[in-house]
XYZ file of N, CA and C in Angstrom:
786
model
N 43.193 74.621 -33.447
C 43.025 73.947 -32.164
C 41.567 73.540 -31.984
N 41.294 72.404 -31.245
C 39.957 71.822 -31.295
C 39.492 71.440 -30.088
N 38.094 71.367 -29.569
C 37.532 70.873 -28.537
C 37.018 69.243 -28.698
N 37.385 68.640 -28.329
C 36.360 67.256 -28.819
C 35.449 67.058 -27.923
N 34.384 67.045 -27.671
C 33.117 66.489 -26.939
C 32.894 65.146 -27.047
N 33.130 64.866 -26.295
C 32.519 63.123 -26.241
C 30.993 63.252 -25.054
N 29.434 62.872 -25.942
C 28.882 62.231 -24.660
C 28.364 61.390 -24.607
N 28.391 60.900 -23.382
C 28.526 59.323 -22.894
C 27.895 59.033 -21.566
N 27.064 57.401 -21.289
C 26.368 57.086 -20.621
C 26.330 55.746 -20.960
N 27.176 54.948 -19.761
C 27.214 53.782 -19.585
C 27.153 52.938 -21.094
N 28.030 53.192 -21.826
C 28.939 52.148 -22.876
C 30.316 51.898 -23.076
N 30.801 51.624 -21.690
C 32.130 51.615 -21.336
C 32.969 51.051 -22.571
N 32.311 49.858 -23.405
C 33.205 48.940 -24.485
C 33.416 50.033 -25.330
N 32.324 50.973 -25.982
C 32.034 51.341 -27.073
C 33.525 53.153 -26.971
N 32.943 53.135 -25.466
C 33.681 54.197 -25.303
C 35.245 54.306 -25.263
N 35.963 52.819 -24.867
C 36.825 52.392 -25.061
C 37.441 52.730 -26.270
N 37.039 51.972 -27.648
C 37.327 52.588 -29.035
C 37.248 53.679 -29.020
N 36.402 54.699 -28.597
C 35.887 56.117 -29.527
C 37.450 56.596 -28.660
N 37.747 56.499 -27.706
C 38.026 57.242 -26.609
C 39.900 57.028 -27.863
N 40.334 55.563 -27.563
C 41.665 55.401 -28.453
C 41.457 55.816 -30.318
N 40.587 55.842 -30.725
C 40.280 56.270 -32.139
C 40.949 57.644 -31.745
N 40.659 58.570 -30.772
C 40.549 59.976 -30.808
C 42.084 60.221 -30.039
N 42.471 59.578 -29.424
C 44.206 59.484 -29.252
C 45.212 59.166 -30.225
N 44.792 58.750 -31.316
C 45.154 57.991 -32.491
C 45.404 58.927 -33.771
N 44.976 60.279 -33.731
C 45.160 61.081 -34.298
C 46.187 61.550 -35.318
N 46.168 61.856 -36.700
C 47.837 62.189 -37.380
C 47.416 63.067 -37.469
N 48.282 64.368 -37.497
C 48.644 65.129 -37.893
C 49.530 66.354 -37.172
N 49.160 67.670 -37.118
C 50.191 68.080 -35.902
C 48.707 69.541 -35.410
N 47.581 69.338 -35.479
C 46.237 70.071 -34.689
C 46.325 70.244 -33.087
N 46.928 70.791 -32.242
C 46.205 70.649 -30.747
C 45.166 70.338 -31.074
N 44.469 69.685 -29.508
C 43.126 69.012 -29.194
C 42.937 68.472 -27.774
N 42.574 68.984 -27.598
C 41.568 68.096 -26.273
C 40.330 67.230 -26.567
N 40.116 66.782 -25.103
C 39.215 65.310 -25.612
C 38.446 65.590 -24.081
N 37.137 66.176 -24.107
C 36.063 66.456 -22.745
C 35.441 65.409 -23.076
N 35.000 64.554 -21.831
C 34.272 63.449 -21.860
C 33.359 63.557 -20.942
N 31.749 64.324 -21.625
C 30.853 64.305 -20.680
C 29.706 63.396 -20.352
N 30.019 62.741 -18.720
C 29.717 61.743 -18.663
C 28.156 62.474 -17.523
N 27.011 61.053 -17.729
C 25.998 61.494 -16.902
C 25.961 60.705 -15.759
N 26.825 60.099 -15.789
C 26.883 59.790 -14.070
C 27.013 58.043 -14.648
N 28.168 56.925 -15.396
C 27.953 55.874 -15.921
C 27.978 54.939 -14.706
N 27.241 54.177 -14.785
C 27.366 53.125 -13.610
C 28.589 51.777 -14.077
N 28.965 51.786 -15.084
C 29.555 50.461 -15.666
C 30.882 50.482 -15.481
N 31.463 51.516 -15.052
C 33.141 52.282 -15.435
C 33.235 52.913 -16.074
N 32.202 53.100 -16.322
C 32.784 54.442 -18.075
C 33.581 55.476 -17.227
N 33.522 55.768 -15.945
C 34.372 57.098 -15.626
C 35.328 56.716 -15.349
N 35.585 55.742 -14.668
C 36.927 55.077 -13.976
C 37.903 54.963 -15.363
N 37.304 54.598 -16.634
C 37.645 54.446 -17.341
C 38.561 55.409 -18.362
N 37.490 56.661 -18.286
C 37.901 57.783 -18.504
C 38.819 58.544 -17.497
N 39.287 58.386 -16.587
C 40.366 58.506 -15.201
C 41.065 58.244 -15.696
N 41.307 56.345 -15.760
C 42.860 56.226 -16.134
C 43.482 56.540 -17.719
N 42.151 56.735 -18.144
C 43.172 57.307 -19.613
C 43.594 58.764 -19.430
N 43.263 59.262 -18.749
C 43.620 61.373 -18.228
C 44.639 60.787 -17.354
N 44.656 59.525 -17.023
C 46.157 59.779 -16.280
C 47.324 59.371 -17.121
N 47.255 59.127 -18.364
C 48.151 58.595 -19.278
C 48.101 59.783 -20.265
N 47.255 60.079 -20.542
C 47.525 61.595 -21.482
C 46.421 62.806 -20.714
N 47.063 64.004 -20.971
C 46.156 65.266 -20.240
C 45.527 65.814 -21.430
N 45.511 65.303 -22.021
C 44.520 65.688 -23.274
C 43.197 65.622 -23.007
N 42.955 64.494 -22.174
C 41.764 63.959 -21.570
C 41.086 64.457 -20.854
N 39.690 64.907 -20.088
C 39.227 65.496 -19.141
C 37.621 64.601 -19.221
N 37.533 64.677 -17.689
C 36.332 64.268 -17.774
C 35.163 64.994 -16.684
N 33.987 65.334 -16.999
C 32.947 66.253 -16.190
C 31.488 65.168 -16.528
N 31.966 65.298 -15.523
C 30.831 63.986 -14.549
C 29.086 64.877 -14.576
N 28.747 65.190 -15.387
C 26.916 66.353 -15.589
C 25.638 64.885 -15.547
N 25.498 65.114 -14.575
C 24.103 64.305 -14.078
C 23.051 65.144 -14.696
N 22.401 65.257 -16.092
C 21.206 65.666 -16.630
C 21.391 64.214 -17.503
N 20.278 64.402 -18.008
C 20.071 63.047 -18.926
C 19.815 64.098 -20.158
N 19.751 64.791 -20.726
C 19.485 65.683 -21.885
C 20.550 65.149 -22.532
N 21.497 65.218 -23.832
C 21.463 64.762 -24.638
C 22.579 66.092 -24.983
N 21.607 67.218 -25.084
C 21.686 68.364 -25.757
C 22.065 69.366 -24.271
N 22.248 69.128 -23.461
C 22.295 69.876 -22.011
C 23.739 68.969 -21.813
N 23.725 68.273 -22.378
C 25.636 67.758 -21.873
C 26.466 68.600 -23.026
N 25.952 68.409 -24.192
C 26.446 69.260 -24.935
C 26.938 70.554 -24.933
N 25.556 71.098 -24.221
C 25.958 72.734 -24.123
C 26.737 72.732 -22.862
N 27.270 71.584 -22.386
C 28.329 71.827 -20.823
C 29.460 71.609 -21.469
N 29.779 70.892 -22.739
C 31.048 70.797 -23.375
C 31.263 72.185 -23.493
N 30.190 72.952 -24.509
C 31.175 74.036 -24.733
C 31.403 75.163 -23.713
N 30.543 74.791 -23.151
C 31.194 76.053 -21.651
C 32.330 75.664 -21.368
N 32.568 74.190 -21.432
C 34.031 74.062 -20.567
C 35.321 74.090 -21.721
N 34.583 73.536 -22.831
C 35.794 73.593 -23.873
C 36.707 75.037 -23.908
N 38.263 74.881 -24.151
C 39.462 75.682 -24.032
C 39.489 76.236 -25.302
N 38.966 75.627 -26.660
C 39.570 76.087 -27.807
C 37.969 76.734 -28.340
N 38.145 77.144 -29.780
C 37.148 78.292 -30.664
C 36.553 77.247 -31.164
N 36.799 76.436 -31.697
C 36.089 74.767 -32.658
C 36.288 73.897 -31.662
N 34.660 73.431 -31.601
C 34.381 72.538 -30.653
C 33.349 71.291 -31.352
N 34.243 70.296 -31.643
C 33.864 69.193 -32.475
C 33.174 68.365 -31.819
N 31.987 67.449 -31.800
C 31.175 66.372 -31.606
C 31.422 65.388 -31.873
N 31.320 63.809 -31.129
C 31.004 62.374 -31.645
C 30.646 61.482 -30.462
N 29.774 60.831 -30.283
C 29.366 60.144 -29.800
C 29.934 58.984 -29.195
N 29.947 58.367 -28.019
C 30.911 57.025 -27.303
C 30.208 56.313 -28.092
N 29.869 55.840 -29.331
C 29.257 54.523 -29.880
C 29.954 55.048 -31.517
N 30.669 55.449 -31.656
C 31.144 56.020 -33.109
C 32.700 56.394 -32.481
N 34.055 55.688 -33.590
C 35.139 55.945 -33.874
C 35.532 56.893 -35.217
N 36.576 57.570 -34.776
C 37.012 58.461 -35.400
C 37.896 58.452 -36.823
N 37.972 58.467 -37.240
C 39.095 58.434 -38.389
C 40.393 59.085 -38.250
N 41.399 58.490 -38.737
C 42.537 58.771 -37.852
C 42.934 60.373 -38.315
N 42.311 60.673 -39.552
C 42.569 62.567 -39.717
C 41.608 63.243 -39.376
N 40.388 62.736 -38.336
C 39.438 63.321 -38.503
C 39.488 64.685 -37.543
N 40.651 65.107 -36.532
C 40.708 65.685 -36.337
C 41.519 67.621 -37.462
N 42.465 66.542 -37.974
C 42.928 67.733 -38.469
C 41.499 67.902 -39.673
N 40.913 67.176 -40.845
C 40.248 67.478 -41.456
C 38.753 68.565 -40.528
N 38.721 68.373 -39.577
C 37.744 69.310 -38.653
C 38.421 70.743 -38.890
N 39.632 70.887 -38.301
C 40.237 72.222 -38.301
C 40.440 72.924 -39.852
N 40.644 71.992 -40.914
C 40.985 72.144 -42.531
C 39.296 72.979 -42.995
N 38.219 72.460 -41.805
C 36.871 72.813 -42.750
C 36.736 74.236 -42.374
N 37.659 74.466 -41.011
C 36.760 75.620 -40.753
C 37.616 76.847 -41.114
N 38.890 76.507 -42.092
C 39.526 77.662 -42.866
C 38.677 78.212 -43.784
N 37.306 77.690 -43.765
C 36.520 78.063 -44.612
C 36.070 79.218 -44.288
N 34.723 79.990 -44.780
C 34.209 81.188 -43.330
C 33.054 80.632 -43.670
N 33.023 79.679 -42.345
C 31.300 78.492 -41.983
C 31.723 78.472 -40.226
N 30.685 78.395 -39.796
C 30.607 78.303 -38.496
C 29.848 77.217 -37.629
N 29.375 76.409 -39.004
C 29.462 75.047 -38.372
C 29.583 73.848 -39.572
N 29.783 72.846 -38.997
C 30.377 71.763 -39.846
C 29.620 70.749 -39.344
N 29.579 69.444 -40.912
C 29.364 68.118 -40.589
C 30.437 67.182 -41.599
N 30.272 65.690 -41.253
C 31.239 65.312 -41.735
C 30.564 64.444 -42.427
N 31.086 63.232 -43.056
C 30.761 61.714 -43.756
C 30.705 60.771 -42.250
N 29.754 59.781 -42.691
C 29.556 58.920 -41.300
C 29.548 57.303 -42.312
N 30.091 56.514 -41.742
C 30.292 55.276 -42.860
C 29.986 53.992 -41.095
N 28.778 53.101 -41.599
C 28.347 52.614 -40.220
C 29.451 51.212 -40.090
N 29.649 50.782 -38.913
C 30.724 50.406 -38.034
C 30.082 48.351 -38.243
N 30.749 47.696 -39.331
C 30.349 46.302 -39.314
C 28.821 46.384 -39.983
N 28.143 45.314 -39.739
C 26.766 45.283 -40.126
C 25.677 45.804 -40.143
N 24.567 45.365 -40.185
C 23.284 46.299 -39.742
C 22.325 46.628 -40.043
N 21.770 47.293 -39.842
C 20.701 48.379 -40.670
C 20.835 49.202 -40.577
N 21.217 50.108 -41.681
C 22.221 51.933 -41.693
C 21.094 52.494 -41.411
N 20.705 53.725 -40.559
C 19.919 54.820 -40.418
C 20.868 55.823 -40.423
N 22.016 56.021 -39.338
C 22.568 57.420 -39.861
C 23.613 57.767 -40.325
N 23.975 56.688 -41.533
C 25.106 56.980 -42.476
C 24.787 58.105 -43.342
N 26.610 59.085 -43.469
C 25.954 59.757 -44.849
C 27.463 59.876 -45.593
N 27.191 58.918 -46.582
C 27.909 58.587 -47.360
C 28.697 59.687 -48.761
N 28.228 60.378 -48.766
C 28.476 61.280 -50.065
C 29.975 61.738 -49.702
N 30.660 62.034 -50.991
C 31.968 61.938 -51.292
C 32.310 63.621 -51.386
N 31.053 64.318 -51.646
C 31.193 65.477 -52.087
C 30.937 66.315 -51.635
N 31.729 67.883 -51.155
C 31.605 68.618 -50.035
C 29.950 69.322 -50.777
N 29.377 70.089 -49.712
C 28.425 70.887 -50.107
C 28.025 71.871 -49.066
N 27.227 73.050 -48.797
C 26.900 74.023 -48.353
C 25.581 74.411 -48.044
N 24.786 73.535 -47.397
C 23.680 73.780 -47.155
C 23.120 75.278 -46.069
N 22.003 75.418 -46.741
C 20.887 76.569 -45.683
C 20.851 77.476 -46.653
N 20.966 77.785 -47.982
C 20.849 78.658 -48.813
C 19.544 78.864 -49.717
N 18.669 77.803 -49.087
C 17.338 77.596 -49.925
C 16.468 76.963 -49.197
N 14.797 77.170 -49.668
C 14.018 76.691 -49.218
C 14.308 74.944 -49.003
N 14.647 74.427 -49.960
C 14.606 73.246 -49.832
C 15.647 72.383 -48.607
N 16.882 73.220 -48.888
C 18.136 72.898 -47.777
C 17.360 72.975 -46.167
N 16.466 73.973 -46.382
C 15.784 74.022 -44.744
C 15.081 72.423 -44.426
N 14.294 72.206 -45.820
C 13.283 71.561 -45.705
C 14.162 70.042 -45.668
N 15.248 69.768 -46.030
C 16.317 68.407 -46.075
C 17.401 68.741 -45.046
N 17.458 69.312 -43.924
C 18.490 70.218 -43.313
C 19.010 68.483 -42.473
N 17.672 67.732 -42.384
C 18.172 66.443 -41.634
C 19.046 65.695 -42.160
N 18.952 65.811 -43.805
C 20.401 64.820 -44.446
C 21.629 65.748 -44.099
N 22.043 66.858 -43.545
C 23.032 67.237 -43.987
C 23.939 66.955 -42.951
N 23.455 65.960 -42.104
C 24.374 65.214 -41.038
C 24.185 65.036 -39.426
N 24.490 64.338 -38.757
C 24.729 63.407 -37.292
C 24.845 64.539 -36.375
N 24.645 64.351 -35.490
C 25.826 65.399 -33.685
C 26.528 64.231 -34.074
N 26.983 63.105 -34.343
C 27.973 62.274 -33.342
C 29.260 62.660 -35.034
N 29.061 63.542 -35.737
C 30.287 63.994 -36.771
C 29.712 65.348 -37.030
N 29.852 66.235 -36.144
C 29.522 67.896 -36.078
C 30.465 68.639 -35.443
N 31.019 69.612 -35.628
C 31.546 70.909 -34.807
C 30.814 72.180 -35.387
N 31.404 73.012 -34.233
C 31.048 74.358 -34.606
C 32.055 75.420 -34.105
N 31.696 76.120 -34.387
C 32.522 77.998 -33.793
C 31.710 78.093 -32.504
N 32.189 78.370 -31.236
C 31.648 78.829 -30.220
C 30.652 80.348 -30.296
N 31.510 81.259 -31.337
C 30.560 82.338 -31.447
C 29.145 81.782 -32.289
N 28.769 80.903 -32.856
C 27.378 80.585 -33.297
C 26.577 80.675 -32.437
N 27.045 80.284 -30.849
C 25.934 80.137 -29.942
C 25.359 81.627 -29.677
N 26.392 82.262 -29.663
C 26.510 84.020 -29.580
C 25.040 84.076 -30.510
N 25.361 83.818 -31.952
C 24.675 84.323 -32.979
C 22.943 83.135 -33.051
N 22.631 82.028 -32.384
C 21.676 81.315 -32.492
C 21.304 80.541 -31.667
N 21.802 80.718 -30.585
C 21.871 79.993 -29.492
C 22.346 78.730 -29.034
N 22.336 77.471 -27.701
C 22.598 76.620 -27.255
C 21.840 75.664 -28.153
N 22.417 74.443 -28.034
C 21.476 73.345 -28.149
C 19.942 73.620 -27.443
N 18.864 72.972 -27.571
C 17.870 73.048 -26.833
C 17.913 71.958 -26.090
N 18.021 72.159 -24.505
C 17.766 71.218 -23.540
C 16.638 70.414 -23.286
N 15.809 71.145 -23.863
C 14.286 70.116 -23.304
C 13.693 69.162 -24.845
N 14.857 69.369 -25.837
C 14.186 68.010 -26.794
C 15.638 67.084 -27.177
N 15.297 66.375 -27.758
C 16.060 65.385 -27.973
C 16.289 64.083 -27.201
N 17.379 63.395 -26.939
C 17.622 62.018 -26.504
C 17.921 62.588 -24.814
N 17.111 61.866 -23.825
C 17.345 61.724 -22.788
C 16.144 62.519 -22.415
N 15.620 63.378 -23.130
C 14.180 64.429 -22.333
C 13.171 63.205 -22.324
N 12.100 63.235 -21.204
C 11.636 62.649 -20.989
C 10.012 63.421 -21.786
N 9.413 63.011 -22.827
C 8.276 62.972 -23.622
C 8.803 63.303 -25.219
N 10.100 63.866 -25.203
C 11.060 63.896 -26.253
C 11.641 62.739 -26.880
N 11.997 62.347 -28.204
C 12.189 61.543 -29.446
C 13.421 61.725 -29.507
N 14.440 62.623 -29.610
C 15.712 62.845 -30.511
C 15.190 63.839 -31.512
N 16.189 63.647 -32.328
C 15.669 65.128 -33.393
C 16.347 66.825 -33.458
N 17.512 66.526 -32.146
C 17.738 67.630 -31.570
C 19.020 68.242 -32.393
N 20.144 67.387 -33.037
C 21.062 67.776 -34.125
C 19.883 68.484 -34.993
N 18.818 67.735 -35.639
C 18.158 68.521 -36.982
C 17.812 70.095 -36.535
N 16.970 69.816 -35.228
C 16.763 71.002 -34.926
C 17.764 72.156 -34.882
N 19.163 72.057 -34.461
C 19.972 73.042 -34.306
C 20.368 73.418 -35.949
N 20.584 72.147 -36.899
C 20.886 72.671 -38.214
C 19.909 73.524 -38.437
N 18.482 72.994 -38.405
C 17.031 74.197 -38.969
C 17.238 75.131 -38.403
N 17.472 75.970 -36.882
C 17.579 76.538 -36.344
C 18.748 77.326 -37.163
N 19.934 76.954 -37.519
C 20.620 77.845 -38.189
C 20.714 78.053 -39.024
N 20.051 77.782 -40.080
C 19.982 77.828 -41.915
C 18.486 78.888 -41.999
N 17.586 78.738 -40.679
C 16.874 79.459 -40.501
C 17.302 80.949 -40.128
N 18.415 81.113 -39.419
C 19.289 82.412 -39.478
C 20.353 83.105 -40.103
N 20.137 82.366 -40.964
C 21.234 82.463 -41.516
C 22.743 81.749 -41.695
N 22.647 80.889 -40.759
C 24.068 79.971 -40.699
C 24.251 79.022 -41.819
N 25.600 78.459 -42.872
C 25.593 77.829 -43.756
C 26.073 76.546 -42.626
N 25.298 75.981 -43.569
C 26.275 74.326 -42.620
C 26.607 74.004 -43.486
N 28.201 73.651 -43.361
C 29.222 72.912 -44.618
C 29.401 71.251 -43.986
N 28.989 70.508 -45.120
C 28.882 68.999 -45.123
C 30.638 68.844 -45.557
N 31.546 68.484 -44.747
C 33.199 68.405 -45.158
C 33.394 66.898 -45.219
N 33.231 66.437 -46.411
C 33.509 64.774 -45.998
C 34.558 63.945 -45.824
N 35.722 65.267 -45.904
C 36.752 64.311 -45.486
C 36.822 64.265 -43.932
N 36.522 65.181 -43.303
C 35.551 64.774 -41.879
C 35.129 63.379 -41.626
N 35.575 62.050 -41.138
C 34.965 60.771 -41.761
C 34.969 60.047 -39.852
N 33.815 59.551 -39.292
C 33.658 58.702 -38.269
C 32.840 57.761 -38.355
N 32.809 56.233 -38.149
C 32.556 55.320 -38.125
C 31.363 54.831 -36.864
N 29.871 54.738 -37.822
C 28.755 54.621 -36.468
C 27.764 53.643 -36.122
N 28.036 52.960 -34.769
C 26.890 52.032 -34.897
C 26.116 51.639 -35.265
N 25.309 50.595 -36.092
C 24.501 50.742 -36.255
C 23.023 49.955 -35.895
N 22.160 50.149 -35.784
C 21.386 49.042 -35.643
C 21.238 47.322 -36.296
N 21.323 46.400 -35.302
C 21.637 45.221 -35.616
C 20.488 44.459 -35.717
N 19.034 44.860 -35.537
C 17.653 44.493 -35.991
C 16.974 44.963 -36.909
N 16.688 44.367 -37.727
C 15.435 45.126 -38.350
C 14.484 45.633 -37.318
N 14.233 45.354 -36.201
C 12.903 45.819 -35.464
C 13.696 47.268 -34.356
N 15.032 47.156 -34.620
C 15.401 47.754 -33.809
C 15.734 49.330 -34.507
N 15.704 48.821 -35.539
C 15.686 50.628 -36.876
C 14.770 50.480 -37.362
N 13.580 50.318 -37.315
C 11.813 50.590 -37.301
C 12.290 51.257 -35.963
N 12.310 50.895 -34.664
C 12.062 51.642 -33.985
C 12.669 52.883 -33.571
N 13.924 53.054 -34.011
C 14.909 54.585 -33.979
C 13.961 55.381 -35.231
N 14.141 54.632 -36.557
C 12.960 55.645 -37.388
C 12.056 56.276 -37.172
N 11.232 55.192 -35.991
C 9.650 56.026 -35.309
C 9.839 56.746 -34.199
N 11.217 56.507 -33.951
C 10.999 57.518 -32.593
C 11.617 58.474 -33.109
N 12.291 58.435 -34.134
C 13.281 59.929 -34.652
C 12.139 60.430 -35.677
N 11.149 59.967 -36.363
C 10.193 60.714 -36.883
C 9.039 61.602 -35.593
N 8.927 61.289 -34.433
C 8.088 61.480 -33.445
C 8.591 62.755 -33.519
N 9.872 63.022 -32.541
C 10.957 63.721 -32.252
C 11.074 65.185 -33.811
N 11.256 64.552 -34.467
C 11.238 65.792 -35.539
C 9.860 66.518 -35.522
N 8.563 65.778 -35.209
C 7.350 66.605 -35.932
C 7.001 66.893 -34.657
N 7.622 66.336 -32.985
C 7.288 67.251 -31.900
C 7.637 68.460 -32.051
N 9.272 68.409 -32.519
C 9.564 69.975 -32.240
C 8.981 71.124 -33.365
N 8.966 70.551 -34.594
C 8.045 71.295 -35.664
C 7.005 71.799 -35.235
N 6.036 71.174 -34.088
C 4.850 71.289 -33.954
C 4.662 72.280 -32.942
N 6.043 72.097 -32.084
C 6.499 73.231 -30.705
C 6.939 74.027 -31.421
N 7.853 74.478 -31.841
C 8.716 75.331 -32.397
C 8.682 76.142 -33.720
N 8.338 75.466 -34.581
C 8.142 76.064 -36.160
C 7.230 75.490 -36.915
N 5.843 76.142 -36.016
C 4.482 75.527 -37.352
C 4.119 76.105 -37.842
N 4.550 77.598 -38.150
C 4.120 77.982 -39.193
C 5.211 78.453 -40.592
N 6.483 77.693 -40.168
C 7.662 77.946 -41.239
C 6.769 76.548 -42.257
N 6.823 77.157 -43.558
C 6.548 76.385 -44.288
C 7.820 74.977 -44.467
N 8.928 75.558 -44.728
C 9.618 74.828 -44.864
C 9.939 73.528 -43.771
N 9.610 73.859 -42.473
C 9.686 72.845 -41.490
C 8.662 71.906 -41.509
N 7.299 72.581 -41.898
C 6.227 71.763 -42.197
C 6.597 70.517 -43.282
N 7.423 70.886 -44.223
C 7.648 70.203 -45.579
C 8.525 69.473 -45.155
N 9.609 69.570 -44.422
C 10.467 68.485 -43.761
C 10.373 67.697 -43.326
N 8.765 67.875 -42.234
C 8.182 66.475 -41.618
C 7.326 65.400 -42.790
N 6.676 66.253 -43.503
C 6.250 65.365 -44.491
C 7.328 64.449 -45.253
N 8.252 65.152 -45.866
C 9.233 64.762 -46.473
C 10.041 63.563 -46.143
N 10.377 63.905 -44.218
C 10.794 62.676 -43.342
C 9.864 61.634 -43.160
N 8.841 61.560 -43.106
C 7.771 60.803 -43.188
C 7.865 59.744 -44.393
N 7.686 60.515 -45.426
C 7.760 59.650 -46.939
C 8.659 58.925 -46.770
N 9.897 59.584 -46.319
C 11.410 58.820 -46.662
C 11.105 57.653 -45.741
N 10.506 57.532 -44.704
C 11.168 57.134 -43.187
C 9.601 55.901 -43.855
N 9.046 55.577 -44.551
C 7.851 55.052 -45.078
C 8.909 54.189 -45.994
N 9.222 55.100 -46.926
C 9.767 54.189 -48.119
C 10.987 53.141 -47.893
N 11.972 53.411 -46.937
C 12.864 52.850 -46.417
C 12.408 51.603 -45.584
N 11.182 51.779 -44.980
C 10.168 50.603 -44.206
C 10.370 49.945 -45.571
N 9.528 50.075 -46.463
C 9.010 49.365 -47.074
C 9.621 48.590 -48.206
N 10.744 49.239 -48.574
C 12.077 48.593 -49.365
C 12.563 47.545 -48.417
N 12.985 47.482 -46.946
C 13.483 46.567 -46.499
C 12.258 45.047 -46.266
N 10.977 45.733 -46.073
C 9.933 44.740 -45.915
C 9.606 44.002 -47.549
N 10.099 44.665 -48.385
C 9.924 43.963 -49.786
C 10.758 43.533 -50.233
């Protein structure tokens, strides 16, 4: 049985798809579908209404914070089930992506990511394409790459993790105001740092926006490089390995500039 988190803020179109992708479901998994909204001015709630009045699968909690990571941690307070899965109103689901969520966590992992394959054109920043399951947090280096090992908008977890490592962090990520994003990496570092394995399950598979400028993924790159070496700089400056991550993101987030500029 599964929690789905949806959060969302005024992309009524986008939310439209994610919302029928995730009704669209095969297999035979219970699931619910929480749609936490920050207050949308466009319809996104009205929107989310009349689909809870066509299936009760649906729910929607209206959380006026702009955090990112503070709507999140209101999913799982409210979520009914033990696996409480992530994706974003700008990313559709794959039509097994629910049962393949529940298939990962017959594993003994307590949190999960999936494959992300980006939605039409673009400029890919947070696709992750690999075909092949893997098990990250077992090494220095997995700490130090913990950012490839996947999205919030294709993540679940076990509710007892929070038990064992806590909430999302409310004051970084998308919507904090002097904050970048960065706040998925942080919770993976945060748990590979305690011990938590994060299993990359790629048959886990959702479909994600992507940037439609070149100037417009320069600028998610620089603000998602900001965002990583704020919280490194708050949080873990003297883990070597976090230190090596920002460098590491740096190079990458350089070389990727510079392949598309050449």
């Amino acid at each position: 049985m599964v929690s789905v988190v949806v959060v969302s803020y005024n992309r009524k179109g986008s939310l439209a798809e994610c919302l029928g992708s995730l009704l669209d479901q095969n297999g035979n998994v219970p699931y619910e579908i929480l749609v936490v909204d920050q207050g949308s001015t466009d319809g996104s709630t009205d929107l989310v209404l009349e689909y809870g009045k066509r299936d009760k699968r649906i729910r929607l909690e209206v959380y006026p914070y702009t955090s990112a990571s503070a709507k999140r941690n209101r999913g799982i307070e409210l979520a009914k089930y033990d696996i409480v899965a992530f994706i974003d109103d700008d990313s559709v689901a794959d039509p097994g992506w629910v049962t393949a969520c529940a298939a990962a966590f017959q594993q003994d992992v307590l949190m999960v990511t999936g494959r992300i394959l980006p939605i039409g054109s673009g400029y890919h920043r947070s696709v992750r394409t690999s075909e092949r399951q893997r098990l990250w947090g077992g090494s220095f280096m997995d700490r130090a790459l913990c950012w490839r090992s996947g999205c919030s908008t294709n993540m679940a977890l076990r509710r007892s993790v929070v038990e064992k490592i806590g909430a999302f962090d409310p004051d970084i990520g998308i919507g904090v105001k002097g904050s970048y994003g960065g706040e998925d990496t942080e919770y993976y570092y945060r748990a590979m740092l305690k011990g938590v394995r994060v299993l990359y399950f790629p048959q886990m598979l959702v479909h994600h926006e992507q940037s439609q400028s070149y100037k417009e993924y320069k600028r998610k790159t620089r603000v998602y490089y900001y965002g990583l070496a704020a919280f490194v700089r708050d949080k873990y400056p003297y883990q070597s390995s976090a230190v090596a991550m920002v460098l590491i993101r740096l190079f990458h987030s350089v070389a990727m500039i510079l392949w598309h500029t050449f």
